[in-house]
CSV table of C-alpha atoms in Angstrom, one decimal:
chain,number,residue,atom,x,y,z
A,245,UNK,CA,110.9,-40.7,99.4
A,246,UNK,CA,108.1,-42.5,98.2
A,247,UNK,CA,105.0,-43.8,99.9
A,248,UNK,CA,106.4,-45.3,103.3
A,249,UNK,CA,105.0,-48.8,103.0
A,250,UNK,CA,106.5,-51.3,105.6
A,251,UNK,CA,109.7,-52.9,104.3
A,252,UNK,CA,111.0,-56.5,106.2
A,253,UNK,CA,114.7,-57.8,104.9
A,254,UNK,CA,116.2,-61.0,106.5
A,255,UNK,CA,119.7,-62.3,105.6
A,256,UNK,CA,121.4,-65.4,106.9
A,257,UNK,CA,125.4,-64.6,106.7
A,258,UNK,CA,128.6,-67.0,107.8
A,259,UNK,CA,130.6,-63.7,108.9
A,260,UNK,CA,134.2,-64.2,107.8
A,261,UNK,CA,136.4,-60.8,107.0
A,262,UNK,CA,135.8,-60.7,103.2
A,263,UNK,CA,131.9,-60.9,104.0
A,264,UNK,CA,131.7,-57.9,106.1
A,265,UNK,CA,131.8,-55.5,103.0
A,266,UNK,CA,129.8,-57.7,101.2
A,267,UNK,CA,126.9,-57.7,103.9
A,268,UNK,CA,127.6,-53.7,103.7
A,269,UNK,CA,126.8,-53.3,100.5
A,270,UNK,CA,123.7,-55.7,100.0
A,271,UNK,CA,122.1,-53.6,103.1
A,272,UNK,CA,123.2,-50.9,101.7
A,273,UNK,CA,121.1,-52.2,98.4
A,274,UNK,CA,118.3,-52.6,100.1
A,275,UNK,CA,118.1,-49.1,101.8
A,276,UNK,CA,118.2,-47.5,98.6
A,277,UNK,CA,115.4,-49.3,97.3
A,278,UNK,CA,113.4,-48.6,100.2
A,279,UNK,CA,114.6,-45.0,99.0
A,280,UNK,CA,116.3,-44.4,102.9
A,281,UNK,CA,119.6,-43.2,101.2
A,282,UNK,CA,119.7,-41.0,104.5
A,283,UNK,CA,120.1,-43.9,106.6
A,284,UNK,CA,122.4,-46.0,104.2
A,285,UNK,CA,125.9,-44.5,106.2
A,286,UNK,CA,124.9,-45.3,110.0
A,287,UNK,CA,123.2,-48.2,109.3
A,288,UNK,CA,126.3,-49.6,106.8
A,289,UNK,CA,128.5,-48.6,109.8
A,290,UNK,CA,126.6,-50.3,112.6
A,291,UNK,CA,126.5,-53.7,110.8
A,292,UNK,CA,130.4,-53.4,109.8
A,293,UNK,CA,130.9,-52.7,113.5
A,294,UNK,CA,129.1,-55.9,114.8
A,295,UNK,CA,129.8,-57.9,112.1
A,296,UNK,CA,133.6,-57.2,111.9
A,297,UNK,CA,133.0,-58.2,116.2
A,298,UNK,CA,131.5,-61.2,115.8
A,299,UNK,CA,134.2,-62.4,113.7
A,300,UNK,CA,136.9,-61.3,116.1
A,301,UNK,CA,135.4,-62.4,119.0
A,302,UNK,CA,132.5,-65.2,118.7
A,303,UNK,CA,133.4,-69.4,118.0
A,304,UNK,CA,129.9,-69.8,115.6
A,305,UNK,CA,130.6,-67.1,112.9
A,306,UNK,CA,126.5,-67.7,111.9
A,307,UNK,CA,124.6,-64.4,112.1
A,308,UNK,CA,121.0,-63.5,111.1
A,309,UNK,CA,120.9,-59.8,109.9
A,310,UNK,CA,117.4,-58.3,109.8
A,311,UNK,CA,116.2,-55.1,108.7
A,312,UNK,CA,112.1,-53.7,109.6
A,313,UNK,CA,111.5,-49.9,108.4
A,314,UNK,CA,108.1,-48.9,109.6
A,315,UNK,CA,107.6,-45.5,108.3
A,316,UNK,CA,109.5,-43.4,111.2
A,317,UNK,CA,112.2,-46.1,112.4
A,318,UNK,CA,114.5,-48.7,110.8
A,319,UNK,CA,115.7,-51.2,112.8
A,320,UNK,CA,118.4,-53.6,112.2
A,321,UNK,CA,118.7,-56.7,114.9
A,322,UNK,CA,121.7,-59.4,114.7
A,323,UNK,CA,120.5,-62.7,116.1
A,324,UNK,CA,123.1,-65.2,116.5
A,325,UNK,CA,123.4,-68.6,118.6
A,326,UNK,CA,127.1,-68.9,119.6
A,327,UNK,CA,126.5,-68.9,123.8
A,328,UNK,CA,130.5,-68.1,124.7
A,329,UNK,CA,129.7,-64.6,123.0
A,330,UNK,CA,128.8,-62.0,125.6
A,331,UNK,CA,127.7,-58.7,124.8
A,332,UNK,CA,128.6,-57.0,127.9
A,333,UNK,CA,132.3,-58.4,127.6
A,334,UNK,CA,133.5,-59.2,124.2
A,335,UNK,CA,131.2,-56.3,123.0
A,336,UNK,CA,131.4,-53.7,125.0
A,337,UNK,CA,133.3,-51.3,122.8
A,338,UNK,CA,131.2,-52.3,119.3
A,339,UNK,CA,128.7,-51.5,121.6
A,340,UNK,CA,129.1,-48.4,122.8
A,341,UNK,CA,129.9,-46.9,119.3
A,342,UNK,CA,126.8,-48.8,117.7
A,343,UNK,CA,124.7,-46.4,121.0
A,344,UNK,CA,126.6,-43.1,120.3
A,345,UNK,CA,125.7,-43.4,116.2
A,346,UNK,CA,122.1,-44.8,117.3
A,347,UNK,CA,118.6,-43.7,118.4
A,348,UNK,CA,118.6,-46.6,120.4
A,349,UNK,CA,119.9,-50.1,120.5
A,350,UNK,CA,119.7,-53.0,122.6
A,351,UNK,CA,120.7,-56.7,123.6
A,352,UNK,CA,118.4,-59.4,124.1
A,353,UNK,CA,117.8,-63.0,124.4
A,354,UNK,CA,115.4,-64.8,122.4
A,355,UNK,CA,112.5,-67.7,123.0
A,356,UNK,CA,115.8,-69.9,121.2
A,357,UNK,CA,118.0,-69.0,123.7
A,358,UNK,CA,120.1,-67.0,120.7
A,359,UNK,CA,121.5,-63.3,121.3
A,360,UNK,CA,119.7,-60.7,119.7
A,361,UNK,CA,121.4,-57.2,119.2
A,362,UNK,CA,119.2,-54.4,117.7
A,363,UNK,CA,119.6,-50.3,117.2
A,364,UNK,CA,117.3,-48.3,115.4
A,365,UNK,CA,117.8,-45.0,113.1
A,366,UNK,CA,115.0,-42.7,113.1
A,367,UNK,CA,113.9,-40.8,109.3
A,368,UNK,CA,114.5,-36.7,110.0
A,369,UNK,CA,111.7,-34.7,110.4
A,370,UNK,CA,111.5,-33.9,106.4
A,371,UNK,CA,111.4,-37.3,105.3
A,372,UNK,CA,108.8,-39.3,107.7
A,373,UNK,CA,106.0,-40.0,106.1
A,374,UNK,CA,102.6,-41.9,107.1
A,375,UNK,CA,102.3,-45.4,106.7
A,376,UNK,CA,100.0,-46.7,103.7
A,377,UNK,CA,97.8,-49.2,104.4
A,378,UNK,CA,97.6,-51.8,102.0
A,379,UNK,CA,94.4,-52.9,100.6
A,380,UNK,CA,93.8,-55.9,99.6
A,381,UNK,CA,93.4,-57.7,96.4
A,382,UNK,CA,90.9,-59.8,95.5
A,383,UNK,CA,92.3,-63.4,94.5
A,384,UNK,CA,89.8,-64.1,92.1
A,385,UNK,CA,89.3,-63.0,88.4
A,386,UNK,CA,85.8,-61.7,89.2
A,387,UNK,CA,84.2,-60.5,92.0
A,388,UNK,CA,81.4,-62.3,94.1
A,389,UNK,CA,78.7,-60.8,95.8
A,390,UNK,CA,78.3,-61.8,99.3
A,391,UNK,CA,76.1,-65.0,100.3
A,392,UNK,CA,73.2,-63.0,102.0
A,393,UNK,CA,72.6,-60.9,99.6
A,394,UNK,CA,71.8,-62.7,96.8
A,395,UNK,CA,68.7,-65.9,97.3
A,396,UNK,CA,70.2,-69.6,98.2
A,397,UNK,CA,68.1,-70.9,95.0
A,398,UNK,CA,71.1,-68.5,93.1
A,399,UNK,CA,73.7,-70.0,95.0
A,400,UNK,CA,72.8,-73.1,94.4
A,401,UNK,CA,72.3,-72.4,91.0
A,402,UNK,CA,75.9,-71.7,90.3
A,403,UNK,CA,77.5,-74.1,92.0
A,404,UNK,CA,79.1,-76.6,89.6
A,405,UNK,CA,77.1,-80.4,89.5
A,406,UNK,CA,77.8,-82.9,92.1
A,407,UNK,CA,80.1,-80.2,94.1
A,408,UNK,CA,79.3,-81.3,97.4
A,409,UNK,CA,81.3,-78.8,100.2
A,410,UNK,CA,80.5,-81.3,102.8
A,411,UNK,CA,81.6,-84.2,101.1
A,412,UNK,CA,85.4,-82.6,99.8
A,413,UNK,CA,86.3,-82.2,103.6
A,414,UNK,CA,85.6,-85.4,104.9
């Protein structure tokens, strides 16, 4: 594994049977970029689960898949909108196979009123590493000193003719 820098996926997916693999593999993709090979089989396996659900069961085959790996966990949530799609009915067995592969899962509703379906896979022991925090980078081709510590007469000095700060925000 490399440096364990937070990783963020999103993917927007009209689940139809054909997609299902499809969706597999691009997560798939991305967890081996990440370098989580490890996690690549459960994680594969959860979203063919729900995904191959939601397209027997829900009327609105839209899904949003997302993926957040934080150094220890990855989780992948499935949001979707379609309200006749209940989790504790039409899910139930998807469900309980996504919680026996998983170190935790859940179902939730979100500010949108839309479904959200998580479970999380936690790196072994060997492969956690500590996040590393990103400094960051200056935006400008050279660096500036900070106002106080350099005189306003230098300040001043520098600043290009007839640049008034006041005047460009009115």
């Amino acid at each position: 594994m490399k440096s364990a820098v937070p990783c963020y996926y999103h993917l927007d997916v009209e689940v139809s049977p054909e997609r299902v693999g499809q969706v597999s593999r691009i997560l798939a993709a991305h967890l081996r970029y990440w370098d989580l090979e490890s996690l690549e089989d459960p994680v594969c396996r959860g979203a063919e689960l729900l995904l191959r659900a939601i397209d027997e069961h829900a009327t609105d085959k839209r899904t949003s898949i997302e993926m957040w790996w934080n150094g220890q966990h990855l989780i992948t949530a499935f949001g979707d909108e379609d309200p006749d799609l209940r989790p504790d009915q039409d899910l139930r067995a998807c469900l309980a196979d996504i919680a026996a592969m998983s170190d935790g899962w859940g179902c939730c509703a979100s500010e949108t009123g839309s479904k959200i379906i998580w479970f999380s896979q936690r790196a072994r022991a060997g492969e956690r590493v500590p996040l590393v925090p990103v400094a960051p980078e200056p935006t400008l081709r050279t660096d500036l000193k900070v106002p106080r510590d350099e005189p306003v007469a230098l300040l001043a000095a520098r600043a290009p003719a007839g640049a008034d700060v006041l005047e460009g925000s009115r």
